[in-house]
mmCIF file with all atom_site columns, N, CA and C in Angstrom:
data_model
loop_
_atom_site.group_PDB
_atom_site.id
_atom_site.type_symbol
_atom_site.label_atom_id
_atom_site.label_alt_id
_atom_site.label_comp_id
_atom_site.label_asym_id
_atom_site.label_entity_id
_atom_site.label_seq_id
_atom_site.pdbx_PDB_ins_code
_atom_site.Cartn_x
_atom_site.Cartn_y
_atom_site.Cartn_z
_atom_site.occupancy
_atom_site.B_iso_or_equiv
_atom_site.pdbx_formal_charge
_atom_site.auth_seq_id
_atom_site.auth_comp_id
_atom_site.auth_asym_id
_atom_site.auth_atom_id
_atom_site.pdbx_PDB_model_num
ATOM 1   N N  . MET A 1 1  ? 10.338 7.608   -17.146 1.00 90.00 ? 1  MET A N  1
ATOM 2   C CA . MET A 1 1  ? 9.012  8.202   -17.173 1.00 90.00 ? 1  MET A CA 1
ATOM 3   C C  . MET A 1 1  ? 8.336  7.973   -15.818 1.00 90.00 ? 1  MET A C  1
ATOM 4   N N  . PHE A 1 2  ? 7.649  8.974   -15.354 1.00 93.00 ? 2  PHE A N  1
ATOM 5   C CA . PHE A 1 2  ? 6.929  8.918   -14.080 1.00 93.00 ? 2  PHE A CA 1
ATOM 6   C C  . PHE A 1 2  ? 5.560  8.287   -14.317 1.00 93.00 ? 2  PHE A C  1
ATOM 7   N N  . LYS A 1 3  ? 5.322  7.147   -13.682 1.00 95.00 ? 3  LYS A N  1
ATOM 8   C CA . LYS A 1 3  ? 4.007  6.499   -13.730 1.00 95.00 ? 3  LYS A CA 1
ATOM 9   C C  . LYS A 1 3  ? 3.604  6.186   -12.307 1.00 95.00 ? 3  LYS A C  1
ATOM 10  N N  . ALA A 1 4  ? 2.410  6.615   -11.937 1.00 95.00 ? 4  ALA A N  1
ATOM 11  C CA . ALA A 1 4  ? 1.964  6.455   -10.553 1.00 95.00 ? 4  ALA A CA 1
ATOM 12  C C  . ALA A 1 4  ? 0.543  5.907   -10.492 1.00 95.00 ? 4  ALA A C  1
ATOM 13  N N  . VAL A 1 5  ? 0.267  5.247   -9.374  1.00 94.00 ? 5  VAL A N  1
ATOM 14  C CA . VAL A 1 5  ? -1.101 4.854   -9.051  1.00 94.00 ? 5  VAL A CA 1
ATOM 15  C C  . VAL A 1 5  ? -1.403 5.363   -7.650  1.00 94.00 ? 5  VAL A C  1
ATOM 16  N N  . ALA A 1 6  ? -2.653 5.673   -7.424  1.00 95.00 ? 6  ALA A N  1
ATOM 17  C CA . ALA A 1 6  ? -3.123 6.071   -6.092  1.00 95.00 ? 6  ALA A CA 1
ATOM 18  C C  . ALA A 1 6  ? -4.144 5.029   -5.655  1.00 95.00 ? 6  ALA A C  1
ATOM 19  N N  . ILE A 1 7  ? -3.954 4.507   -4.442  1.00 91.00 ? 7  ILE A N  1
ATOM 20  C CA . ILE A 1 7  ? -4.850 3.470   -3.940  1.00 91.00 ? 7  ILE A CA 1
ATOM 21  C C  . ILE A 1 7  ? -5.268 3.787   -2.511  1.00 91.00 ? 7  ILE A C  1
ATOM 22  N N  . ALA A 1 8  ? -6.332 3.164   -2.086  1.00 91.00 ? 8  ALA A N  1
ATOM 23  C CA . ALA A 1 8  ? -6.805 3.296   -0.705  1.00 91.00 ? 8  ALA A CA 1
ATOM 24  C C  . ALA A 1 8  ? -7.735 2.128   -0.401  1.00 91.00 ? 8  ALA A C  1
ATOM 25  N N  . ASP A 1 9  ? -7.904 1.876   0.862   1.00 90.00 ? 9  ASP A N  1
ATOM 26  C CA . ASP A 1 9  ? -8.915 0.928   1.333   1.00 90.00 ? 9  ASP A CA 1
ATOM 27  C C  . ASP A 1 9  ? -8.749 -0.498  0.804   1.00 90.00 ? 9  ASP A C  1
ATOM 28  N N  . ILE A 1 10 ? -7.533 -1.013  0.840   1.00 87.00 ? 10 ILE A N  1
ATOM 29  C CA . ILE A 1 10 ? -7.307 -2.414  0.478   1.00 87.00 ? 10 ILE A CA 1
ATOM 30  C C  . ILE A 1 10 ? -7.951 -3.317  1.521   1.00 87.00 ? 10 ILE A C  1
ATOM 31  N N  . HIS A 1 11 ? -7.870 -2.933  2.784   1.00 88.00 ? 11 HIS A N  1
ATOM 32  C CA . HIS A 1 11 ? -8.451 -3.678  3.910   1.00 88.00 ? 11 HIS A CA 1
ATOM 33  C C  . HIS A 1 11 ? -8.098 -5.163  3.889   1.00 88.00 ? 11 HIS A C  1
ATOM 34  N N  . GLY A 1 12 ? -6.845 -5.465  3.532   1.00 83.00 ? 12 GLY A N  1
ATOM 35  C CA . GLY A 1 12 ? -6.363 -6.837  3.579   1.00 83.00 ? 12 GLY A CA 1
ATOM 36  C C  . GLY A 1 12 ? -6.874 -7.757  2.490   1.00 83.00 ? 12 GLY A C  1
ATOM 37  N N  . SER A 1 13 ? -7.513 -7.225  1.457   1.00 85.00 ? 13 SER A N  1
ATOM 38  C CA . SER A 1 13 ? -8.073 -8.053  0.388   1.00 85.00 ? 13 SER A CA 1
ATOM 39  C C  . SER A 1 13 ? -6.964 -8.626  -0.495  1.00 85.00 ? 13 SER A C  1
ATOM 40  N N  . LEU A 1 14 ? -6.747 -9.934  -0.399  1.00 82.00 ? 14 LEU A N  1
ATOM 41  C CA . LEU A 1 14 ? -5.720 -10.590 -1.188  1.00 82.00 ? 14 LEU A CA 1
ATOM 42  C C  . LEU A 1 14 ? -6.037 -10.509 -2.681  1.00 82.00 ? 14 LEU A C  1
ATOM 43  N N  . ALA A 1 15 ? -7.295 -10.670 -3.052  1.00 87.00 ? 15 ALA A N  1
ATOM 44  C CA . ALA A 1 15 ? -7.691 -10.610 -4.463  1.00 87.00 ? 15 ALA A CA 1
ATOM 45  C C  . ALA A 1 15 ? -7.382 -9.234  -5.054  1.00 87.00 ? 15 ALA A C  1
ATOM 46  N N  . TYR A 1 16 ? -7.741 -8.183  -4.338  1.00 87.00 ? 16 TYR A N  1
ATOM 47  C CA . TYR A 1 16 ? -7.458 -6.825  -4.808  1.00 87.00 ? 16 TYR A CA 1
ATOM 48  C C  . TYR A 1 16 ? -5.952 -6.604  -4.898  1.00 87.00 ? 16 TYR A C  1
ATOM 49  N N  . PHE A 1 17 ? -5.223 -7.063  -3.897  1.00 84.00 ? 17 PHE A N  1
ATOM 50  C CA . PHE A 1 17 ? -3.788 -6.859  -3.852  1.00 84.00 ? 17 PHE A CA 1
ATOM 51  C C  . PHE A 1 17 ? -3.098 -7.553  -5.032  1.00 84.00 ? 17 PHE A C  1
ATOM 52  N N  . LYS A 1 18 ? -3.512 -8.764  -5.371  1.00 86.00 ? 18 LYS A N  1
ATOM 53  C CA . LYS A 1 18 ? -2.932 -9.474  -6.518  1.00 86.00 ? 18 LYS A CA 1
ATOM 54  C C  . LYS A 1 18 ? -3.185 -8.714  -7.817  1.00 86.00 ? 18 LYS A C  1
ATOM 55  N N  . LYS A 1 19 ? -4.387 -8.182  -7.980  1.00 91.00 ? 19 LYS A N  1
ATOM 56  C CA . LYS A 1 19 ? -4.696 -7.387  -9.171  1.00 91.00 ? 19 LYS A CA 1
ATOM 57  C C  . LYS A 1 19 ? -3.837 -6.131  -9.220  1.00 91.00 ? 19 LYS A C  1
ATOM 58  N N  . LEU A 1 20 ? -3.646 -5.511  -8.071  1.00 90.00 ? 20 LEU A N  1
ATOM 59  C CA . LEU A 1 20 ? -2.825 -4.305  -7.988  1.00 90.00 ? 20 LEU A CA 1
ATOM 60  C C  . LEU A 1 20 ? -1.387 -4.594  -8.404  1.00 90.00 ? 20 LEU A C  1
ATOM 61  N N  . ILE A 1 21 ? -0.795 -5.659  -7.876  1.00 90.00 ? 21 ILE A N  1
ATOM 62  C CA . ILE A 1 21 ? 0.579  -6.020  -8.215  1.00 90.00 ? 21 ILE A CA 1
ATOM 63  C C  . ILE A 1 21 ? 0.699  -6.302  -9.713  1.00 90.00 ? 21 ILE A C  1
ATOM 64  N N  . SER A 1 22 ? -0.246 -7.018  -10.281 1.00 93.00 ? 22 SER A N  1
ATOM 65  C CA . SER A 1 22 ? -0.234 -7.291  -11.723 1.00 93.00 ? 22 SER A CA 1
ATOM 66  C C  . SER A 1 22 ? -0.293 -6.000  -12.521 1.00 93.00 ? 22 SER A C  1
ATOM 67  N N  . TYR A 1 23 ? -1.176 -5.101  -12.123 1.00 94.00 ? 23 TYR A N  1
ATOM 68  C CA . TYR A 1 23 ? -1.309 -3.822  -12.823 1.00 94.00 ? 23 TYR A CA 1
ATOM 69  C C  . TYR A 1 23 ? -0.004 -3.026  -12.764 1.00 94.00 ? 23 TYR A C  1
ATOM 70  N N  . ILE A 1 24 ? 0.613  -2.988  -11.593 1.00 92.00 ? 24 ILE A N  1
ATOM 71  C CA . ILE A 1 24 ? 1.861  -2.242  -11.416 1.00 92.00 ? 24 ILE A CA 1
ATOM 72  C C  . ILE A 1 24 ? 2.943  -2.795  -12.337 1.00 92.00 ? 24 ILE A C  1
ATOM 73  N N  . ARG A 1 25 ? 3.077  -4.093  -12.388 1.00 92.00 ? 25 ARG A N  1
ATOM 74  C CA . ARG A 1 25 ? 4.101  -4.722  -13.238 1.00 92.00 ? 25 ARG A CA 1
ATOM 75  C C  . ARG A 1 25 ? 3.804  -4.536  -14.721 1.00 92.00 ? 25 ARG A C  1
ATOM 76  N N  . GLU A 1 26 ? 2.565  -4.736  -15.130 1.00 96.00 ? 26 GLU A N  1
ATOM 77  C CA . GLU A 1 26 ? 2.192  -4.636  -16.541 1.00 96.00 ? 26 GLU A CA 1
ATOM 78  C C  . GLU A 1 26 ? 2.305  -3.218  -17.080 1.00 96.00 ? 26 GLU A C  1
ATOM 79  N N  . ASN A 1 27 ? 2.161  -2.227  -16.212 1.00 96.00 ? 27 ASN A N  1
ATOM 80  C CA . ASN A 1 27 ? 2.151  -0.832  -16.653 1.00 96.00 ? 27 ASN A CA 1
ATOM 81  C C  . ASN A 1 27 ? 3.388  -0.048  -16.239 1.00 96.00 ? 27 ASN A C  1
ATOM 82  N N  . ALA A 1 28 ? 4.414  -0.732  -15.773 1.00 94.00 ? 28 ALA A N  1
ATOM 83  C CA . ALA A 1 28 ? 5.688  -0.104  -15.392 1.00 94.00 ? 28 ALA A CA 1
ATOM 84  C C  . ALA A 1 28 ? 5.492  1.076   -14.438 1.00 94.00 ? 28 ALA A C  1
ATOM 85  N N  . VAL A 1 29 ? 4.598  0.889   -13.470 1.00 95.00 ? 29 VAL A N  1
ATOM 86  C CA . VAL A 1 29 ? 4.363  1.920   -12.453 1.00 95.00 ? 29 VAL A CA 1
ATOM 87  C C  . VAL A 1 29 ? 5.601  2.021   -11.575 1.00 95.00 ? 29 VAL A C  1
ATOM 88  N N  . ASN A 1 30 ? 6.019  3.255   -11.254 1.00 93.00 ? 30 ASN A N  1
ATOM 89  C CA . ASN A 1 30 ? 7.201  3.419   -10.407 1.00 93.00 ? 30 ASN A CA 1
ATOM 90  C C  . ASN A 1 30 ? 6.939  4.210   -9.130  1.00 93.00 ? 30 ASN A C  1
ATOM 91  N N  . HIS A 1 31 ? 5.707  4.651   -8.922  1.00 93.00 ? 31 HIS A N  1
ATOM 92  C CA . HIS A 1 31 ? 5.328  5.345   -7.685  1.00 93.00 ? 31 HIS A CA 1
ATOM 93  C C  . HIS A 1 31 ? 3.920  4.906   -7.273  1.00 93.00 ? 31 HIS A C  1
ATOM 94  N N  . ILE A 1 32 ? 3.751  4.637   -5.981  1.00 92.00 ? 32 ILE A N  1
ATOM 95  C CA . ILE A 1 32 ? 2.434  4.302   -5.444  1.00 92.00 ? 32 ILE A CA 1
ATOM 96  C C  . ILE A 1 32 ? 2.114  5.277   -4.321  1.00 92.00 ? 32 ILE A C  1
ATOM 97  N N  . PHE A 1 33 ? 0.942  5.868   -4.380  1.00 93.00 ? 33 PHE A N  1
ATOM 98  C CA . PHE A 1 33 ? 0.459  6.746   -3.318  1.00 93.00 ? 33 PHE A CA 1
ATOM 99  C C  . PHE A 1 33 ? -0.693 6.022   -2.628  1.00 93.00 ? 33 PHE A C  1
ATOM 100 N N  . VAL A 1 34 ? -0.516 5.732   -1.349  1.00 89.00 ? 34 VAL A N  1
ATOM 101 C CA . VAL A 1 34 ? -1.514 4.976   -0.598  1.00 89.00 ? 34 VAL A CA 1
ATOM 102 C C  . VAL A 1 34 ? -2.200 5.904   0.396   1.00 89.00 ? 34 VAL A C  1
ATOM 103 N N  . ALA A 1 35 ? -3.517 5.996   0.291   1.00 89.00 ? 35 ALA A N  1
ATOM 104 C CA . ALA A 1 35 ? -4.291 6.879   1.166   1.00 89.00 ? 35 ALA A CA 1
ATOM 105 C C  . ALA A 1 35 ? -4.902 6.104   2.331   1.00 89.00 ? 35 ALA A C  1
ATOM 106 N N  . GLY A 1 36 ? -4.150 5.167   2.874   1.00 85.00 ? 36 GLY A N  1
ATOM 107 C CA . GLY A 1 36 ? -4.547 4.489   4.104   1.00 85.00 ? 36 GLY A CA 1
ATOM 108 C C  . GLY A 1 36 ? -5.416 3.264   3.955   1.00 85.00 ? 36 GLY A C  1
ATOM 109 N N  . ASP A 1 37 ? -5.604 2.633   5.086   1.00 88.00 ? 37 ASP A N  1
ATOM 110 C CA . ASP A 1 37 ? -6.447 1.451   5.258   1.00 88.00 ? 37 ASP A CA 1
ATOM 111 C C  . ASP A 1 37 ? -5.991 0.244   4.435   1.00 88.00 ? 37 ASP A C  1
ATOM 112 N N  . ILE A 1 38 ? -4.714 -0.102  4.600   1.00 85.00 ? 38 ILE A N  1
ATOM 113 C CA . ILE A 1 38 ? -4.190 -1.337  4.022   1.00 85.00 ? 38 ILE A CA 1
ATOM 114 C C  . ILE A 1 38 ? -4.713 -2.522  4.820   1.00 85.00 ? 38 ILE A C  1
ATOM 115 N N  . ALA A 1 39 ? -4.809 -2.362  6.116   1.00 82.00 ? 39 ALA A N  1
ATOM 116 C CA . ALA A 1 39 ? -5.222 -3.448  7.014   1.00 82.00 ? 39 ALA A CA 1
ATOM 117 C C  . ALA A 1 39 ? -6.705 -3.317  7.370   1.00 82.00 ? 39 ALA A C  1
ATOM 118 N N  . THR A 1 40 ? -7.146 -4.246  8.203   1.00 81.00 ? 40 THR A N  1
ATOM 119 C CA . THR A 1 40 ? -8.497 -4.221  8.748   1.00 81.00 ? 40 THR A CA 1
ATOM 120 C C  . THR A 1 40 ? -8.388 -4.358  10.258  1.00 81.00 ? 40 THR A C  1
ATOM 121 N N  . ASP A 1 41 ? -9.120 -3.578  10.972  1.00 78.00 ? 41 ASP A N  1
ATOM 122 C CA . ASP A 1 41 ? -9.138 -3.650  12.439  1.00 78.00 ? 41 ASP A CA 1
ATOM 123 C C  . ASP A 1 41 ? -7.747 -3.541  13.064  1.00 78.00 ? 41 ASP A C  1
ATOM 124 N N  . ARG A 1 42 ? -6.918 -2.690  12.490  1.00 78.00 ? 42 ARG A N  1
ATOM 125 C CA . ARG A 1 42 ? -5.563 -2.406  13.009  1.00 78.00 ? 42 ARG A CA 1
ATOM 126 C C  . ARG A 1 42 ? -4.678 -3.651  13.094  1.00 78.00 ? 42 ARG A C  1
ATOM 127 N N  . ASP A 1 43 ? -4.849 -4.567  12.163  1.00 78.00 ? 43 ASP A N  1
ATOM 128 C CA . ASP A 1 43 ? -4.101 -5.823  12.127  1.00 78.00 ? 43 ASP A CA 1
ATOM 129 C C  . ASP A 1 43 ? -2.672 -5.585  11.639  1.00 78.00 ? 43 ASP A C  1
ATOM 130 N N  . LYS A 1 44 ? -1.708 -5.718  12.541  1.00 84.00 ? 44 LYS A N  1
ATOM 131 C CA . LYS A 1 44 ? -0.302 -5.455  12.219  1.00 84.00 ? 44 LYS A CA 1
ATOM 132 C C  . LYS A 1 44 ? 0.267  -6.483  11.247  1.00 84.00 ? 44 LYS A C  1
ATOM 133 N N  . VAL A 1 45 ? -0.162 -7.724  11.354  1.00 86.00 ? 45 VAL A N  1
ATOM 134 C CA . VAL A 1 45 ? 0.362  -8.773  10.478  1.00 86.00 ? 45 VAL A CA 1
ATOM 135 C C  . VAL A 1 45 ? 0.007  -8.469  9.026   1.00 86.00 ? 45 VAL A C  1
ATOM 136 N N  . THR A 1 46 ? -1.260 -8.176  8.766   1.00 82.00 ? 46 THR A N  1
ATOM 137 C CA . THR A 1 46 ? -1.692 -7.846  7.409   1.00 82.00 ? 46 THR A CA 1
ATOM 138 C C  . THR A 1 46 ? -0.992 -6.593  6.914   1.00 82.00 ? 46 THR A C  1
ATOM 139 N N  . PHE A 1 47 ? -0.946 -5.572  7.737   1.00 81.00 ? 47 PHE A N  1
ATOM 140 C CA . PHE A 1 47 ? -0.301 -4.316  7.365   1.00 81.00 ? 47 PHE A CA 1
ATOM 141 C C  . PHE A 1 47 ? 1.147  -4.561  6.952   1.00 81.00 ? 47 PHE A C  1
ATOM 142 N N  . ASN A 1 48 ? 1.904  -5.257  7.789   1.00 82.00 ? 48 ASN A N  1
ATOM 143 C CA . ASN A 1 48 ? 3.317  -5.503  7.504   1.00 82.00 ? 48 ASN A CA 1
ATOM 144 C C  . ASN A 1 48 ? 3.511  -6.375  6.269   1.00 82.00 ? 48 ASN A C  1
ATOM 145 N N  . ARG A 1 49 ? 2.632  -7.346  6.074   1.00 82.00 ? 49 ARG A N  1
ATOM 146 C CA . ARG A 1 49 ? 2.722  -8.214  4.899   1.00 82.00 ? 49 ARG A CA 1
ATOM 147 C C  . ARG A 1 49 ? 2.518  -7.414  3.611   1.00 82.00 ? 49 ARG A C  1
ATOM 148 N N  . VAL A 1 50 ? 1.528  -6.543  3.594   1.00 81.00 ? 50 VAL A N  1
ATOM 149 C CA . VAL A 1 50 ? 1.253  -5.743  2.400   1.00 81.00 ? 50 VAL A CA 1
ATOM 150 C C  . VAL A 1 50 ? 2.386  -4.754  2.144   1.00 81.00 ? 50 VAL A C  1
ATOM 151 N N  . ILE A 1 51 ? 2.864  -4.080  3.178   1.00 79.00 ? 51 ILE A N  1
ATOM 152 C CA . ILE A 1 51 ? 3.967  -3.131  3.010   1.00 79.00 ? 51 ILE A CA 1
ATOM 153 C C  . ILE A 1 51 ? 5.218  -3.849  2.504   1.00 79.00 ? 51 ILE A C  1
ATOM 154 N N  . LYS A 1 52 ? 5.520  -5.013  3.057   1.00 81.00 ? 52 LYS A N  1
ATOM 155 C CA . LYS A 1 52 ? 6.696  -5.776  2.628   1.00 81.00 ? 52 LYS A CA 1
ATOM 156 C C  . LYS A 1 52 ? 6.571  -6.178  1.156   1.00 81.00 ? 52 LYS A C  1
ATOM 157 N N  . ALA A 1 53 ? 5.390  -6.647  0.762   1.00 81.00 ? 53 ALA A N  1
ATOM 158 C CA . ALA A 1 53 ? 5.180  -7.053  -0.627  1.00 81.00 ? 53 ALA A CA 1
ATOM 159 C C  . ALA A 1 53 ? 5.284  -5.864  -1.575  1.00 81.00 ? 53 ALA A C  1
ATOM 160 N N  . LEU A 1 54 ? 4.696  -4.732  -1.205  1.00 80.00 ? 54 LEU A N  1
ATOM 161 C CA . LEU A 1 54 ? 4.805  -3.539  -2.044  1.00 80.00 ? 54 LEU A CA 1
ATOM 162 C C  . LEU A 1 54 ? 6.251  -3.081  -2.155  1.00 80.00 ? 54 LEU A C  1
ATOM 163 N N  . SER A 1 55 ? 6.975  -3.131  -1.060  1.00 81.00 ? 55 SER A N  1
ATOM 164 C CA . SER A 1 55 ? 8.376  -2.705  -1.054  1.00 81.00 ? 55 SER A CA 1
ATOM 165 C C  . SER A 1 55 ? 9.238  -3.611  -1.927  1.00 81.00 ? 55 SER A C  1
ATOM 166 N N  . SER A 1 56 ? 8.879  -4.873  -2.026  1.00 84.00 ? 56 SER A N  1
ATOM 167 C CA . SER A 1 56 ? 9.706  -5.835  -2.759  1.00 84.00 ? 56 SER A CA 1
ATOM 168 C C  . SER A 1 56 ? 9.597  -5.702  -4.277  1.00 84.00 ? 56 SER A C  1
ATOM 169 N N  . ILE A 1 57 ? 8.620  -4.968  -4.785  1.00 85.00 ? 57 ILE A N  1
ATOM 170 C CA . ILE A 1 57 ? 8.468  -4.873  -6.241  1.00 85.00 ? 57 ILE A CA 1
ATOM 171 C C  . ILE A 1 57 ? 9.216  -3.691  -6.843  1.00 85.00 ? 57 ILE A C  1
ATOM 172 N N  . GLY A 1 58 ? 9.956  -2.971  -6.019  1.00 86.00 ? 58 GLY A N  1
ATOM 173 C CA . GLY A 1 58 ? 10.859 -1.953  -6.534  1.00 86.00 ? 58 GLY A CA 1
ATOM 174 C C  . GLY A 1 58 ? 10.225 -0.649  -6.978  1.00 86.00 ? 58 GLY A C  1
ATOM 175 N N  . VAL A 1 59 ? 9.163  -0.241  -6.326  1.00 88.00 ? 59 VAL A N  1
ATOM 176 C CA . VAL A 1 59 ? 8.549  1.047   -6.640  1.00 88.00 ? 59 VAL A CA 1
ATOM 177 C C  . VAL A 1 59 ? 8.631  1.954   -5.418  1.00 88.00 ? 59 VAL A C  1
ATOM 178 N N  . LYS A 1 60 ? 8.564  3.237   -5.644  1.00 89.00 ? 60 LYS A N  1
ATOM 179 C CA . LYS A 1 60 ? 8.573  4.213   -4.556  1.00 89.00 ? 60 LYS A CA 1
ATOM 180 C C  . LYS A 1 60 ? 7.160  4.283   -3.982  1.00 89.00 ? 60 LYS A C  1
ATOM 181 N N  . ILE A 1 61 ? 7.049  4.203   -2.652  1.00 88.00 ? 61 ILE A N  1
ATOM 182 C CA . ILE A 1 61 ? 5.743  4.195   -1.996  1.00 88.00 ? 61 ILE A CA 1
ATOM 183 C C  . ILE A 1 61 ? 5.628  5.379   -1.045  1.00 88.00 ? 61 ILE A C  1
ATOM 184 N N  . PHE A 1 62 ? 4.522  6.077   -1.143  1.00 88.00 ? 62 PHE A N  1
ATOM 185 C CA . PHE A 1 62 ? 4.186  7.153   -0.213  1.00 88.00 ? 62 PHE A CA 1
ATOM 186 C C  . PHE A 1 62 ? 2.880  6.743   0.453   1.00 88.00 ? 62 PHE A C  1
ATOM 187 N N  . TYR A 1 63 ? 2.865  6.737   1.773   1.00 84.00 ? 63 TYR A N  1
ATOM 188 C CA . TYR A 1 63 ? 1.747  6.153   2.496   1.00 84.00 ? 63 TYR A CA 1
ATOM 189 C C  . TYR A 1 63 ? 1.305  7.046   3.645   1.00 84.00 ? 63 TYR A C  1
ATOM 190 N N  . VAL A 1 64 ? 0.013  7.229   3.768   1.00 84.00 ? 64 VAL A N  1
ATOM 191 C CA . VAL A 1 64 ? -0.574 7.928   4.906   1.00 84.00 ? 64 VAL A CA 1
ATOM 192 C C  . VAL A 1 64 ? -1.439 6.908   5.634   1.00 84.00 ? 64 VAL A C  1
ATOM 193 N N  . THR A 1 65 ? -1.258 6.774   6.950   1.00 82.00 ? 65 THR A N  1
ATOM 194 C CA . THR A 1 65 ? -2.020 5.772   7.690   1.00 82.00 ? 65 THR A CA 1
ATOM 195 C C  . THR A 1 65 ? -3.511 6.095   7.703   1.00 82.00 ? 65 THR A C  1
ATOM 196 N N  . GLY A 1 66 ? -4.304 5.046   7.779   1.00 84.00 ? 66 GLY A N  1
ATOM 197 C CA . GLY A 1 66 ? -5.751 5.197   7.860   1.00 84.00 ? 66 GLY A CA 1
ATOM 198 C C  . GLY A 1 66 ? -6.269 4.676   9.183   1.00 84.00 ? 66 GLY A C  1
ATOM 199 N N  . GLU A 1 67 ? -7.556 4.826   9.401   1.00 84.00 ? 67 GLU A N  1
ATOM 200 C CA . GLU A 1 67 ? -8.154 4.438   10.675  1.00 84.00 ? 67 GLU A CA 1
ATOM 201 C C  . GLU A 1 67 ? -8.137 2.933   10.917  1.00 84.00 ? 67 GLU A C  1
ATOM 202 N N  . ALA A 1 68 ? -8.056 2.119   9.866   1.00 83.00 ? 68 ALA A N  1
ATOM 203 C CA . ALA A 1 68 ? -8.044 0.668   10.027  1.00 83.00 ? 68 ALA A CA 1
ATOM 204 C C  . ALA A 1 68 ? -6.630 0.096   10.140  1.00 83.00 ? 68 ALA A C  1
ATOM 205 N N  . ASP A 1 69 ? -5.620 0.949   9.993   1.00 82.00 ? 69 ASP A N  1
ATOM 206 C CA . ASP A 1 69 ? -4.233 0.504   10.068  1.00 82.00 ? 69 ASP A CA 1
ATOM 207 C C  . ASP A 1 69 ? -3.761 0.444   11.515  1.00 82.00 ? 69 ASP A C  1
ATOM 208 N N  . PRO A 1 70 ? -2.640 -0.278  11.765  1.00 81.00 ? 70 PRO A N  1
ATOM 209 C CA . PRO A 1 70 ? -2.144 -0.398  13.145  1.00 81.00 ? 70 PRO A CA 1
ATOM 210 C C  . PRO A 1 70 ? -1.880 0.953   13.787  1.00 81.00 ? 70 PRO A C  1
ATOM 211 N N  . GLU A 1 71 ? -1.849 0.950   15.103  1.00 70.00 ? 71 GLU A N  1
ATOM 212 C CA . GLU A 1 71 ? -1.621 2.183   15.865  1.00 70.00 ? 71 GLU A CA 1
ATOM 213 C C  . GLU A 1 71 ? -0.323 2.853   15.462  1.00 70.00 ? 71 GLU A C  1
ATOM 214 N N  . LYS A 1 72 ? -0.447 3.970   14.872  1.00 63.00 ? 72 LYS A N  1
ATOM 215 C CA . LYS A 1 72 ? 0.654  4.868   14.548  1.00 63.00 ? 72 LYS A CA 1
ATOM 216 C C  . LYS A 1 72 ? 0.024  6.239   14.605  1.00 63.00 ? 72 LYS A C  1
ATOM 217 N N  . PRO A 1 73 ? 0.813  7.251   14.745  1.00 51.00 ? 73 PRO A N  1
ATOM 218 C CA . PRO A 1 73 ? 0.190  8.580   14.716  1.00 51.00 ? 73 PRO A CA 1
ATOM 219 C C  . PRO A 1 73 ? -0.606 8.732   13.428  1.00 51.00 ? 73 PRO A C  1
ATOM 220 N N  . GLN A 1 74 ? -1.853 9.063   13.532  1.00 52.00 ? 74 GLN A N  1
ATOM 221 C CA . GLN A 1 74 ? -2.685 9.214   12.346  1.00 52.00 ? 74 GLN A CA 1
ATOM 222 C C  . GLN A 1 74 ? -2.088 10.252  11.409  1.00 52.00 ? 74 GLN A C  1
ATOM 223 N N  . ASN A 1 75 ? -2.245 9.978   10.133  1.00 50.00 ? 75 ASN A N  1
ATOM 224 C CA . ASN A 1 75 ? -1.765 10.849  9.071   1.00 50.00 ? 75 ASN A CA 1
ATOM 225 C C  . ASN A 1 75 ? -0.249 10.969  9.028   1.00 50.00 ? 75 ASN A C  1
ATOM 226 N N  . THR A 1 76 ? 0.441  9.930   9.492   1.00 53.00 ? 76 THR A N  1
ATOM 227 C CA . THR A 1 76 ? 1.883  9.872   9.362   1.00 53.00 ? 76 THR A CA 1
ATOM 228 C C  . THR A 1 76 ? 2.215  9.458   7.937   1.00 53.00 ? 76 THR A C  1
ATOM 229 N N  . VAL A 1 77 ? 3.101  10.173  7.305   1.00 55.00 ? 77 VAL A N  1
ATOM 230 C CA . VAL A 1 77 ? 3.514  9.815   5.956   1.00 55.00 ? 77 VAL A CA 1
ATOM 231 C C  . VAL A 1 77 ? 4.674  8.837   6.049   1.00 55.00 ? 77 VAL A C  1
ATOM 232 N N  . TRP A 1 78 ? 4.551  7.712   5.392   1.00 59.00 ? 78 TRP A N  1
ATOM 233 C CA . TRP A 1 78 ? 5.613  6.716   5.331   1.00 59.00 ? 78 TRP A CA 1
ATOM 234 C C  . TRP A 1 78 ? 6.151  6.724   3.921   1.00 59.00 ? 78 TRP A C  1
ATOM 235 N N  . ASN A 1 79 ? 7.434  6.826   3.766   1.00 60.00 ? 79 ASN A N  1
ATOM 236 C CA . ASN A 1 79 ? 8.064  6.902   2.460   1.00 60.00 ? 79 ASN A CA 1
ATOM 237 C C  . ASN A 1 79 ? 9.221  5.931   2.452   1.00 60.00 ? 79 ASN A C  1
ATOM 238 N N  . ASN A 1 80 ? 9.179  4.934   1.572   1.00 58.00 ? 80 ASN A N  1
ATOM 239 C CA . ASN A 1 80 ? 10.291 3.987   1.525   1.00 58.00 ? 80 ASN A CA 1
ATOM 240 C C  . ASN A 1 80 ? 11.358 4.598   0.702   1.00 58.00 ? 80 ASN A C  1
#
């Protein structure tokens, strides 16, 4: 069954991210659509940490960069 969540504007919030991971696991979500701004102030460390954690839970991720994310061509779609 296809179950998806759409998220945006995490801005490095650990509390929000923990709730998101719990929700994904509890609801058997298998696709995540991210509308940018995982990081704050283009912080590569936070961005990479969140992407790595999302990738490790075994769901398909579709991501469009936001203005607060590290320098990449804006509106680049990332698909794991």
